[in-house]
Amino acid sequence: MSATSLLIVAHGSRRPQSNTEVKQLTQIIREKACSKYLSISHAFLELADPSISDAIDQCVEQGAKEVLLLPYFLSAGRHVQQDIPEEVAKKQAQYPQLKIQIATYLGASDAIADIMLSLVEKT
Amino acid sequence: MSATSLLIVAHGSRRPQSNTEVKQLTQIIREKACSKYLSISHAFLELADPSISDAIDQCVEQGAKEVLLLPYFLSAGRHVQQDIPEEVAKKQAQYPQLKIQIATYLGASDAIADIMLSLVEKT
C-alpha cells in the first residue's frame, strides 16, 4: 500500500461552480490513479475549503508518509512561487517527518500546447 | 492558404513573466501548427497588450476570414462565460462577414487529468 497522498491544489473561487470543477477533476484523477496512492484529494489556496493546511492534516490522519502537491495553476505567479511554498513550509515544520513536495505547476507542462490545439478540433 | 487565424486568449497579468509565459506558449503552438493557419497569435483579456480587440483587428489586416479564440483559462468563470463572449460580440458587429468562434476553454479538456498525473512523474 502506497503511503503517498496526492493533493490537487487550486486557487479557489467565490463561484461555487469553479470549485466544483476542481472537485470533478480530482475525481477523474482519483479514478485514473487511485491504485497508486494512499489518497487523492483537493485543496484550495484561498476562498474555499478545504485549505491546504486542513487537507495535509487529513492526509496525515490517513497515514500518509509523503504528500505531493500538484498546483492547478497556469502561471508561476505569486501563488505558485510564494503562497503555496509558504503553506508547505508551515506544515513541514508541524510534521518534520512527513515528506512534502510540490510538483511543477500545470502551466509549465509541455503538453499544454497540444491540448490547446486539440480544442480547435472540437470547435 | 488557410484564412483562419488562431488567437490564444489569456487573462493577462501585472506580472510581466506571466504574460511572457503566454507568449512562449503561443510560440510553441505556432511552431506546431503554423502550416495549418493564416496566423497564430495571443491576446489578453485585461492588464496586458494586445487586447482581444486589437488582436482581431490584426487578424483581419492579415486577411483572416475566420478567427478562432482559444481561451487559456482553467475554469468557466465570468471571464470565459461573459467577458470574452462580450468582446467577441463587439468585434462581430464591427466585422459582420468575419467568422469568429470561441473554442472550449483549456480547463474543460479531458486531457488535463493525465497532464496533472504526468507532473507527478517529473517531481
PDB file of C-alpha atoms in Angstrom:
ATOM      1  CA  MET A   1       0.000   0.000   0.000  1.00  0.00           C
ATOM      2  CA  SER A   2       1.385   3.362  -1.017  1.00  0.00           C
ATOM      3  CA  ALA A   3       1.954   5.894   1.748  1.00  0.00           C
ATOM      4  CA  THR A   4       1.881   8.807  -0.691  1.00  0.00           C
ATOM      5  CA  SER A   5      -1.054  11.198  -0.935  1.00  0.00           C
ATOM      6  CA  LEU A   6      -1.658  13.440  -3.929  1.00  0.00           C
ATOM      7  CA  LEU A   7      -3.141  16.852  -3.300  1.00  0.00           C
ATOM      8  CA  ILE A   8      -4.518  18.833  -6.239  1.00  0.00           C
ATOM      9  CA  VAL A   9      -4.109  22.482  -5.207  1.00  0.00           C
ATOM     10  CA  ALA A  10      -6.271  25.091  -6.926  1.00  0.00           C
ATOM     11  CA  HIS A  11      -6.694  28.783  -6.228  1.00  0.00           C
ATOM     12  CA  GLY A  12     -10.286  28.607  -5.024  1.00  0.00           C
ATOM     13  CA  SER A  13     -13.121  30.810  -6.208  1.00  0.00           C
ATOM     14  CA  ARG A  14     -16.108  32.690  -4.829  1.00  0.00           C
ATOM     15  CA  ARG A  15     -18.005  30.987  -7.649  1.00  0.00           C
ATOM     16  CA  PRO A  16     -19.048  27.533  -6.392  1.00  0.00           C
ATOM     17  CA  GLN A  17     -19.074  26.017  -9.892  1.00  0.00           C
ATOM     18  CA  SER A  18     -15.351  26.752 -10.308  1.00  0.00           C
ATOM     19  CA  ASN A  19     -14.614  24.885  -7.086  1.00  0.00           C
ATOM     20  CA  THR A  20     -16.847  22.068  -8.276  1.00  0.00           C
ATOM     21  CA  GLU A  21     -14.762  21.846 -11.455  1.00  0.00           C
ATOM     22  CA  VAL A  22     -11.711  21.224  -9.257  1.00  0.00           C
ATOM     23  CA  LYS A  23     -13.541  18.520  -7.305  1.00  0.00           C
ATOM     24  CA  GLN A  24     -14.587  16.879 -10.558  1.00  0.00           C
ATOM     25  CA  LEU A  25     -11.029  16.987 -11.903  1.00  0.00           C
ATOM     26  CA  THR A  26      -9.837  15.414  -8.646  1.00  0.00           C
ATOM     27  CA  GLN A  27     -12.421  12.678  -9.005  1.00  0.00           C
ATOM     28  CA  ILE A  28     -11.229  11.924 -12.555  1.00  0.00           C
ATOM     29  CA  ILE A  29      -7.607  11.794 -11.381  1.00  0.00           C
ATOM     30  CA  ARG A  30      -8.686   9.548  -8.499  1.00  0.00           C
ATOM     31  CA  GLU A  31     -10.385   7.141 -10.875  1.00  0.00           C
ATOM     32  CA  LYS A  32      -7.277   7.011 -13.038  1.00  0.00           C
ATOM     33  CA  ALA A  33      -4.658   6.615 -10.321  1.00  0.00           C
ATOM     34  CA  CYS A  34      -6.225   5.591  -7.002  1.00  0.00           C
ATOM     35  CA  SER A  35      -4.440   2.243  -7.048  1.00  0.00           C
ATOM     36  CA  LYS A  36      -1.066   4.007  -6.892  1.00  0.00           C
ATOM     37  CA  TYR A  37      -1.673   6.385  -3.987  1.00  0.00           C
ATOM     38  CA  LEU A  38      -2.908   6.325  -0.420  1.00  0.00           C
ATOM     39  CA  SER A  39      -5.318   9.131  -1.292  1.00  0.00           C
ATOM     40  CA  ILE A  40      -6.008  11.703  -3.986  1.00  0.00           C
ATOM     41  CA  SER A  41      -7.761  14.833  -2.795  1.00  0.00           C
ATOM     42  CA  HIS A  42      -8.004  18.547  -3.461  1.00  0.00           C
ATOM     43  CA  ALA A  43      -7.321  21.745  -1.545  1.00  0.00           C
ATOM     44  CA  PHE A  44      -7.770  25.440  -2.166  1.00  0.00           C
ATOM     45  CA  LEU A  45      -5.231  28.178  -1.540  1.00  0.00           C
ATOM     46  CA  GLU A  46      -7.984  30.613  -0.598  1.00  0.00           C
ATOM     47  CA  LEU A  47     -11.708  31.404  -0.844  1.00  0.00           C
ATOM     48  CA  ALA A  48     -12.846  27.788  -0.462  1.00  0.00           C
ATOM     49  CA  ASP A  49     -12.410  24.709   1.711  1.00  0.00           C
ATOM     50  CA  PRO A  50     -10.531  22.563   2.411  1.00  0.00           C
ATOM     51  CA  SER A  51      -7.429  24.678   2.934  1.00  0.00           C
ATOM     52  CA  ILE A  52      -4.003  23.255   2.112  1.00  0.00           C
ATOM     53  CA  SER A  53      -3.330  23.009   5.841  1.00  0.00           C
ATOM     54  CA  ASP A  54      -6.510  21.047   6.576  1.00  0.00           C
ATOM     55  CA  ALA A  55      -6.004  18.799   3.568  1.00  0.00           C
ATOM     56  CA  ILE A  56      -2.454  17.911   4.650  1.00  0.00           C
ATOM     57  CA  ASP A  57      -3.745  17.178   8.166  1.00  0.00           C
ATOM     58  CA  GLN A  58      -6.246  14.827   6.583  1.00  0.00           C
ATOM     59  CA  CYS A  59      -3.506  13.057   4.606  1.00  0.00           C
ATOM     60  CA  VAL A  60      -1.514  12.554   7.817  1.00  0.00           C
ATOM     61  CA  GLU A  61      -4.571  11.194   9.632  1.00  0.00           C
ATOM     62  CA  GLN A  62      -4.973   8.702   6.798  1.00  0.00           C
ATOM     63  CA  GLY A  63      -1.396   7.538   7.354  1.00  0.00           C
ATOM     64  CA  ALA A  64       0.496   9.397   4.635  1.00  0.00           C
ATOM     65  CA  LYS A  65       4.271   9.453   4.903  1.00  0.00           C
ATOM     66  CA  GLU A  66       4.554  11.633   1.820  1.00  0.00           C
ATOM     67  CA  VAL A  67       2.286  14.336   0.365  1.00  0.00           C
ATOM     68  CA  LEU A  68       2.767  15.585  -3.166  1.00  0.00           C
ATOM     69  CA  LEU A  69       1.034  18.840  -4.072  1.00  0.00           C
ATOM     70  CA  LEU A  70       0.012  19.337  -7.703  1.00  0.00           C
ATOM     71  CA  PRO A  71      -0.559  23.055  -8.358  1.00  0.00           C
ATOM     72  CA  TYR A  72      -3.505  23.541 -10.707  1.00  0.00           C
ATOM     73  CA  PHE A  73      -2.259  26.927 -11.893  1.00  0.00           C
ATOM     74  CA  LEU A  74      -1.346  28.254 -15.326  1.00  0.00           C
ATOM     75  CA  SER A  75       1.422  30.674 -14.430  1.00  0.00           C
ATOM     76  CA  ALA A  76       4.292  30.824 -11.996  1.00  0.00           C
ATOM     77  CA  GLY A  77       2.926  33.854 -10.206  1.00  0.00           C
ATOM     78  CA  ARG A  78       2.904  34.706  -6.526  1.00  0.00           C
ATOM     79  CA  HIS A  79       0.573  31.853  -5.655  1.00  0.00           C
ATOM     80  CA  VAL A  80       2.867  29.228  -7.155  1.00  0.00           C
ATOM     81  CA  GLN A  81       6.169  30.809  -6.221  1.00  0.00           C
ATOM     82  CA  GLN A  82       5.374  32.105  -2.767  1.00  0.00           C
ATOM     83  CA  ASP A  83       1.967  31.317  -1.262  1.00  0.00           C
ATOM     84  CA  ILE A  84       1.921  27.548  -1.772  1.00  0.00           C
ATOM     85  CA  PRO A  85       5.558  27.076  -0.661  1.00  0.00           C
ATOM     86  CA  GLU A  86       4.807  29.150   2.466  1.00  0.00           C
ATOM     87  CA  GLU A  87       1.837  26.933   3.329  1.00  0.00           C
ATOM     88  CA  VAL A  88       4.011  23.882   2.791  1.00  0.00           C
ATOM     89  CA  ALA A  89       6.814  25.266   4.957  1.00  0.00           C
ATOM     90  CA  LYS A  90       4.375  25.722   7.845  1.00  0.00           C
ATOM     91  CA  LYS A  91       3.122  22.150   7.550  1.00  0.00           C
ATOM     92  CA  GLN A  92       6.674  20.834   7.163  1.00  0.00           C
ATOM     93  CA  ALA A  93       7.519  22.477  10.484  1.00  0.00           C
ATOM     94  CA  GLN A  94       4.442  20.876  12.041  1.00  0.00           C
ATOM     95  CA  TYR A  95       5.222  17.427  10.603  1.00  0.00           C
ATOM     96  CA  PRO A  96       9.023  17.186  10.357  1.00  0.00           C
ATOM     97  CA  GLN A  97       8.922  13.507   9.403  1.00  0.00           C
ATOM     98  CA  LEU A  98       6.389  13.956   6.613  1.00  0.00           C
ATOM     99  CA  LYS A  99       7.899  14.349   3.157  1.00  0.00           C
ATOM    100  CA  ILE A 100       6.055  17.189   1.442  1.00  0.00           C
ATOM    101  CA  GLN A 101       6.850  18.047  -2.158  1.00  0.00           C
ATOM    102  CA  ILE A 102       5.388  20.441  -4.699  1.00  0.00           C
ATOM    103  CA  ALA A 103       5.204  19.283  -8.315  1.00  0.00           C
ATOM    104  CA  THR A 104       5.634  21.623 -11.262  1.00  0.00           C
ATOM    105  CA  TYR A 105       2.524  23.719 -11.869  1.00  0.00           C
ATOM    106  CA  LEU A 106       0.188  22.713 -14.689  1.00  0.00           C
ATOM    107  CA  GLY A 107       1.027  25.637 -16.986  1.00  0.00           C
ATOM    108  CA  ALA A 108       4.655  24.507 -17.216  1.00  0.00           C
ATOM    109  CA  SER A 109       3.701  21.225 -18.852  1.00  0.00           C
ATOM    110  CA  ASP A 110       4.929  20.732 -22.402  1.00  0.00           C
ATOM    111  CA  ALA A 111       1.627  19.045 -23.194  1.00  0.00           C
ATOM    112  CA  ILE A 112      -0.443  22.221 -22.866  1.00  0.00           C
ATOM    113  CA  ALA A 113       0.264  23.344 -26.442  1.00  0.00           C
ATOM    114  CA  ASP A 114      -1.061  20.068 -27.819  1.00  0.00           C
ATOM    115  CA  ILE A 115      -4.178  20.318 -25.667  1.00  0.00           C
ATOM    116  CA  MET A 116      -4.813  23.861 -26.878  1.00  0.00           C
ATOM    117  CA  LEU A 117      -4.583  22.610 -30.455  1.00  0.00           C
ATOM    118  CA  SER A 118      -6.909  19.698 -29.686  1.00  0.00           C
ATOM    119  CA  LEU A 119      -9.515  22.244 -28.537  1.00  0.00           C
ATOM    120  CA  VAL A 120      -9.519  23.641 -32.066  1.00  0.00           C
ATOM    121  CA  GLU A 121     -10.614  20.313 -33.458  1.00  0.00           C
ATOM    122  CA  LYS A 122     -13.542  20.155 -31.050  1.00  0.00           C
ATOM    123  CA  THR A 123     -14.864  23.592 -32.098  1.00  0.00           C
TER     124      THR A 123
ATOM    125  CA  MET B   1      -3.535  29.053 -47.799  1.00  0.00           C
ATOM    126  CA  SER B   2      -5.749  28.924 -44.738  1.00  0.00           C
ATOM    127  CA  ALA B   3      -7.780  32.023 -43.979  1.00  0.00           C
ATOM    128  CA  THR B   4      -8.199  31.021 -40.327  1.00  0.00           C
ATOM    129  CA  SER B   5      -6.329  32.734 -37.516  1.00  0.00           C
ATOM    130  CA  LEU B   6      -5.918  31.219 -34.070  1.00  0.00           C
ATOM    131  CA  LEU B   7      -5.921  33.559 -31.104  1.00  0.00           C
ATOM    132  CA  ILE B   8      -4.723  32.246 -27.724  1.00  0.00           C
ATOM    133  CA  VAL B   9      -6.625  34.342 -25.169  1.00  0.00           C
ATOM    134  CA  ALA B  10      -5.213  34.599 -21.657  1.00  0.00           C
ATOM    135  CA  HIS B  11      -6.303  36.724 -18.714  1.00  0.00           C
ATOM    136  CA  GLY B  12      -3.237  38.954 -18.620  1.00  0.00           C
ATOM    137  CA  SER B  13      -1.190  39.770 -15.550  1.00  0.00           C
ATOM    138  CA  ARG B  14       0.546  42.721 -13.909  1.00  0.00           C
ATOM    139  CA  ARG B  15       3.491  40.343 -13.638  1.00  0.00           C
ATOM    140  CA  PRO B  16       5.384  40.515 -16.943  1.00  0.00           C
ATOM    141  CA  GLN B  17       6.737  36.958 -16.629  1.00  0.00           C
ATOM    142  CA  SER B  18       3.199  35.548 -16.639  1.00  0.00           C
ATOM    143  CA  ASN B  19       2.467  37.350 -19.890  1.00  0.00           C
ATOM    144  CA  THR B  20       5.766  36.092 -21.269  1.00  0.00           C
ATOM    145  CA  GLU B  21       4.663  32.528 -20.447  1.00  0.00           C
ATOM    146  CA  VAL B  22       1.624  33.106 -22.674  1.00  0.00           C
ATOM    147  CA  LYS B  23       3.810  34.435 -25.491  1.00  0.00           C
ATOM    148  CA  GLN B  24       6.071  31.406 -25.178  1.00  0.00           C
ATOM    149  CA  LEU B  25       3.108  29.023 -25.247  1.00  0.00           C
ATOM    150  CA  THR B  26       1.848  30.811 -28.358  1.00  0.00           C
ATOM    151  CA  GLN B  27       5.259  30.409 -29.971  1.00  0.00           C
ATOM    152  CA  ILE B  28       5.233  26.661 -29.240  1.00  0.00           C
ATOM    153  CA  ILE B  29       1.724  26.337 -30.703  1.00  0.00           C
ATOM    154  CA  ARG B  30       2.867  28.372 -33.724  1.00  0.00           C
ATOM    155  CA  GLU B  31       5.802  26.028 -34.325  1.00  0.00           C
ATOM    156  CA  LYS B  32       3.499  23.015 -34.117  1.00  0.00           C
ATOM    157  CA  ALA B  33       0.656  24.272 -36.296  1.00  0.00           C
ATOM    158  CA  CYS B  34       1.711  27.296 -38.365  1.00  0.00           C
ATOM    159  CA  SER B  35       1.288  25.377 -41.620  1.00  0.00           C
ATOM    160  CA  LYS B  36      -2.424  24.981 -40.926  1.00  0.00           C
ATOM    161  CA  TYR B  37      -3.371  28.575 -40.093  1.00  0.00           C
ATOM    162  CA  LEU B  38      -3.022  32.042 -41.516  1.00  0.00           C
ATOM    163  CA  SER B  39      -1.642  33.202 -38.166  1.00  0.00           C
ATOM    164  CA  ILE B  40      -1.346  32.076 -34.555  1.00  0.00           C
ATOM    165  CA  SER B  41      -1.127  34.874 -32.031  1.00  0.00           C
ATOM    166  CA  HIS B  42      -2.072  35.783 -28.481  1.00  0.00           C
ATOM    167  CA  ALA B  43      -4.252  38.355 -26.776  1.00  0.00           C
ATOM    168  CA  PHE B  44      -5.038  39.347 -23.213  1.00  0.00           C
ATOM    169  CA  LEU B  45      -8.460  39.994 -21.726  1.00  0.00           C
ATOM    170  CA  GLU B  46      -7.036  42.682 -19.461  1.00  0.00           C
ATOM    171  CA  LEU B  47      -3.887  44.077 -17.831  1.00  0.00           C
ATOM    172  CA  ALA B  48      -1.650  43.480 -20.854  1.00  0.00           C
ATOM    173  CA  ASP B  49      -1.431  44.063 -24.595  1.00  0.00           C
ATOM    174  CA  PRO B  50      -2.512  43.187 -27.198  1.00  0.00           C
ATOM    175  CA  SER B  51      -6.197  43.321 -26.318  1.00  0.00           C
ATOM    176  CA  ILE B  52      -8.627  40.859 -27.906  1.00  0.00           C
ATOM    177  CA  SER B  53      -9.985  43.737 -29.983  1.00  0.00           C
ATOM    178  CA  ASP B  54      -6.570  44.772 -31.312  1.00  0.00           C
ATOM    179  CA  ALA B  55      -5.556  41.177 -31.967  1.00  0.00           C
ATOM    180  CA  ILE B  56      -8.702  40.521 -34.023  1.00  0.00           C
ATOM    181  CA  ASP B  57      -8.057  43.736 -35.979  1.00  0.00           C
ATOM    182  CA  GLN B  58      -4.589  42.381 -36.707  1.00  0.00           C
ATOM    183  CA  CYS B  59      -6.013  39.060 -37.936  1.00  0.00           C
ATOM    184  CA  VAL B  60      -8.348  40.927 -40.278  1.00  0.00           C
ATOM    185  CA  GLU B  61      -5.489  43.068 -41.603  1.00  0.00           C
ATOM    186  CA  GLN B  62      -3.620  39.855 -42.359  1.00  0.00           C
ATOM    187  CA  GLY B  63      -6.574  38.637 -44.402  1.00  0.00           C
ATOM    188  CA  ALA B  64      -8.334  36.309 -41.968  1.00  0.00           C
ATOM    189  CA  LYS B  65     -11.847  35.222 -42.910  1.00  0.00           C
ATOM    190  CA  GLU B  66     -12.191  33.284 -39.651  1.00  0.00           C
ATOM    191  CA  VAL B  67     -10.773  33.830 -36.168  1.00  0.00           C
ATOM    192  CA  LEU B  68     -10.857  31.085 -33.562  1.00  0.00           C
ATOM    193  CA  LEU B  69     -10.243  32.137 -29.972  1.00  0.00           C
ATOM    194  CA  LEU B  70      -8.673  29.559 -27.634  1.00  0.00           C
ATOM    195  CA  PRO B  71      -9.336  30.569 -24.009  1.00  0.00           C
ATOM    196  CA  TYR B  72      -6.314  29.784 -21.846  1.00  0.00           C
ATOM    197  CA  PHE B  73      -8.390  29.567 -18.670  1.00  0.00           C
ATOM    198  CA  LEU B  74      -8.931  26.790 -16.152  1.00  0.00           C
ATOM    199  CA  SER B  75     -12.495  27.464 -15.104  1.00  0.00           C
ATOM    200  CA  ALA B  76     -15.698  28.588 -16.749  1.00  0.00           C
ATOM    201  CA  GLY B  77     -15.959  31.734 -14.676  1.00  0.00           C
ATOM    202  CA  ARG B  78     -17.065  35.209 -15.629  1.00  0.00           C
ATOM    203  CA  HIS B  79     -14.112  35.739 -17.979  1.00  0.00           C
ATOM    204  CA  VAL B  80     -14.920  32.666 -20.046  1.00  0.00           C
ATOM    205  CA  GLN B  81     -18.690  32.869 -19.869  1.00  0.00           C
ATOM    206  CA  GLN B  82     -19.203  36.593 -20.165  1.00  0.00           C
ATOM    207  CA  ASP B  83     -16.176  38.804 -20.774  1.00  0.00           C
ATOM    208  CA  ILE B  84     -14.660  37.004 -23.764  1.00  0.00           C
ATOM    209  CA  PRO B  85     -18.056  36.486 -25.491  1.00  0.00           C
ATOM    210  CA  GLU B  86     -18.797  40.202 -24.982  1.00  0.00           C
ATOM    211  CA  GLU B  87     -15.514  41.184 -26.628  1.00  0.00           C
ATOM    212  CA  VAL B  88     -16.274  38.817 -29.485  1.00  0.00           C
ATOM    213  CA  ALA B  89     -19.800  40.197 -29.910  1.00  0.00           C
ATOM    214  CA  LYS B  90     -18.389  43.710 -30.304  1.00  0.00           C
ATOM    215  CA  LYS B  91     -15.920  42.574 -32.948  1.00  0.00           C
ATOM    216  CA  GLN B  92     -18.584  40.503 -34.712  1.00  0.00           C
ATOM    217  CA  ALA B  93     -20.681  43.675 -35.022  1.00  0.00           C
ATOM    218  CA  GLN B  94     -17.661  45.513 -36.420  1.00  0.00           C
ATOM    219  CA  TYR B  95     -16.817  42.717 -38.898  1.00  0.00           C
ATOM    220  CA  PRO B  96     -20.129  41.067 -39.836  1.00  0.00           C
ATOM    221  CA  GLN B  97     -18.518  38.924 -42.537  1.00  0.00           C
ATOM    222  CA  LEU B  98     -15.748  37.584 -40.298  1.00  0.00           C
ATOM    223  CA  LYS B  99     -16.489  34.234 -38.704  1.00  0.00           C
ATOM    224  CA  ILE B 100     -15.441  34.473 -35.054  1.00  0.00           C
ATOM    225  CA  GLN B 101     -15.670  31.411 -32.835  1.00  0.00           C
ATOM    226  CA  ILE B 102     -14.620  30.639 -29.284  1.00  0.00           C
ATOM    227  CA  ALA B 103     -13.236  27.166 -28.565  1.00  0.00           C
ATOM    228  CA  THR B 104     -13.801  25.350 -25.299  1.00  0.00           C
ATOM    229  CA  TYR B 105     -11.587  26.713 -22.517  1.00  0.00           C
ATOM    230  CA  LEU B 106      -8.491  24.755 -21.554  1.00  0.00           C
ATOM    231  CA  GLY B 107      -9.786  23.553 -18.171  1.00  0.00           C
ATOM    232  CA  ALA B 108     -12.616  21.653 -19.844  1.00  0.00           C
ATOM    233  CA  SER B 109     -10.216  19.375 -21.683  1.00  0.00           C
ATOM    234  CA  ASP B 110     -10.365  15.703 -20.742  1.00  0.00           C
ATOM    235  CA  ALA B 111      -6.596  15.581 -21.088  1.00  0.00           C
ATOM    236  CA  ILE B 112      -5.922  17.776 -18.047  1.00  0.00           C
ATOM    237  CA  ALA B 113      -6.165  14.870 -15.592  1.00  0.00           C
ATOM    238  CA  ASP B 114      -3.484  12.953 -17.458  1.00  0.00           C
ATOM    239  CA  ILE B 115      -1.228  16.003 -17.556  1.00  0.00           C
ATOM    240  CA  MET B 116      -1.636  16.504 -13.811  1.00  0.00           C
ATOM    241  CA  LEU B 117      -0.610  12.888 -13.277  1.00  0.00           C
ATOM    242  CA  SER B 118       2.358  13.302 -15.615  1.00  0.00           C
ATOM    243  CA  LEU B 119       3.571  16.158 -13.383  1.00  0.00           C
ATOM    244  CA  VAL B 120       3.859  13.636 -10.540  1.00  0.00           C
ATOM    245  CA  GLU B 121       6.348  11.611 -12.533  1.00  0.00           C
ATOM    246  CA  LYS B 122       8.522  14.665 -13.122  1.00  0.00           C
ATOM    247  CA  THR B 123       8.740  15.516  -9.396  1.00  0.00           C
TER     248      THR B 123
END
